Amino acid sequence: MAPTKTPKGKATKASDKDAKAKAAKKAALHGTHAHAARKVRYSVSFHRPKTLRLPRNPKYQRKSIPHAPRMDQFRTIVSPLNTESAMKKIEEHNTLVFITDIRANKRQIKDAVKKLYDVQAAKVNTLIRPDGKKKAYVRLTADHDALDVANKIGFI
């Protein structure tokens, strides 16, 4: 559409429409994102951007009930040991000797002795025997006698 002349030499709405149409033609031919500015990188190594990390929000529980404790006192202590050297420990050093679960640690052994036999352990020493079993030397406090506890357990 040709621009129409108005008094005093002003263009009308036609020239505005013409300019808009030319801009649309240029955009259609060349695209609107032809000359995007490239991001300046100041480091040679690329660091992946930190994105949103939502907390877990499960739709259902993966386990219906929590399992029983894996290492309770009955599983921790397998059996008392009543060899000659163990008897000597009981009589002279106030120490009980047990065969324990291989995965039990000293704290678990100490708690198991306290729960099973109602005695307080002063310290626990452990070793792995050549046959692969764990042996625990449980030294009792001075107010408990290892001989009495051994009689109560029933291996003397």
GROMACS .gro file of C-alpha atoms in nm, residues 47-110:
model
   64
   47HIS     CA    1   3.094  -2.684   3.573
   48ARG     CA    2   2.746  -2.828   3.545
   49PRO     CA    3   2.497  -2.574   3.681
   50LYS     CA    4   2.329  -2.647   4.013
   51THR     CA    5   1.966  -2.731   3.949
   52LEU     CA    6   1.671  -2.784   4.179
   53ARG     CA    7   1.698  -3.102   4.386
   54LEU     CA    8   1.365  -3.192   4.540
   55PRO     CA    9   1.352  -3.408   4.853
   56ARG     CA   10   1.219  -3.761   4.820
   57ASN     CA   11   0.844  -3.781   4.837
   58PRO     CA   12   0.753  -4.150   4.807
   59LYS     CA   13   0.402  -4.257   4.716
   60TYR     CA   14   0.424  -4.569   4.936
   61GLN     CA   15   0.660  -4.722   5.192
   62ARG     CA   16   0.920  -4.959   5.052
   63LYS     CA   17   0.903  -5.174   5.366
   64SER     CA   18   0.574  -5.258   5.537
   65ILE     CA   19   0.731  -5.287   5.885
   66PRO     CA   20   1.081  -5.219   6.015
   67HIS     CA   21   1.282  -5.537   6.067
   68ALA     CA   22   1.378  -5.673   6.409
   69PRO     CA   23   1.723  -5.570   6.536
   70ARG     CA   24   1.983  -5.759   6.339
   71MET     CA   25   2.223  -5.803   6.631
   72ASP     CA   26   2.038  -5.856   6.960
   73GLN     CA   27   2.195  -5.999   7.276
   74PHE     CA   28   2.099  -6.357   7.189
   75ARG     CA   29   2.270  -6.340   6.853
   76THR     CA   30   2.573  -6.148   6.983
   77ILE     CA   31   2.681  -6.406   7.241
   78VAL     CA   32   2.692  -6.756   7.092
   79SER     CA   33   2.820  -6.953   7.392
   80PRO     CA   34   3.043  -6.927   7.700
   81LEU     CA   35   3.384  -7.091   7.677
   82ASN     CA   36   3.493  -7.328   7.955
   83THR     CA   37   3.842  -7.440   7.864
   84GLU     CA   38   4.119  -7.463   8.124
   85SER     CA   39   4.261  -7.127   8.027
   86ALA     CA   40   3.910  -6.974   8.044
   87MET     CA   41   3.865  -7.117   8.397
   88LYS     CA   42   4.196  -6.966   8.498
   89LYS     CA   43   4.076  -6.626   8.366
   90ILE     CA   44   3.752  -6.662   8.566
   91GLU     CA   45   3.932  -6.743   8.891
   92GLU     CA   46   4.233  -6.512   8.871
   93HIS     CA   47   4.133  -6.216   8.654
   94ASN     CA   48   3.754  -6.190   8.713
   95THR     CA   49   3.704  -6.236   8.339
   96LEU     CA   50   3.440  -6.434   8.148
   97VAL     CA   51   3.523  -6.580   7.806
   98PHE     CA   52   3.260  -6.607   7.530
   99ILE     CA   53   3.236  -6.714   7.168
  100THR     CA   54   3.052  -6.429   6.994
  101ASP     CA   55   2.913  -6.347   6.653
  102ILE     CA   56   3.187  -6.249   6.410
  103ARG     CA   57   3.014  -5.920   6.326
  104ALA     CA   58   2.956  -5.810   6.688
  105ASN     CA   59   3.167  -5.523   6.815
  106LYS     CA   60   3.289  -5.459   7.171
  107ARG     CA   61   3.002  -5.226   7.263
  108GLN     CA   62   2.744  -5.482   7.148
  109ILE     CA   63   2.920  -5.758   7.347
  110LYS     CA   64   2.930  -5.540   7.659
   0.00000   0.00000   0.00000
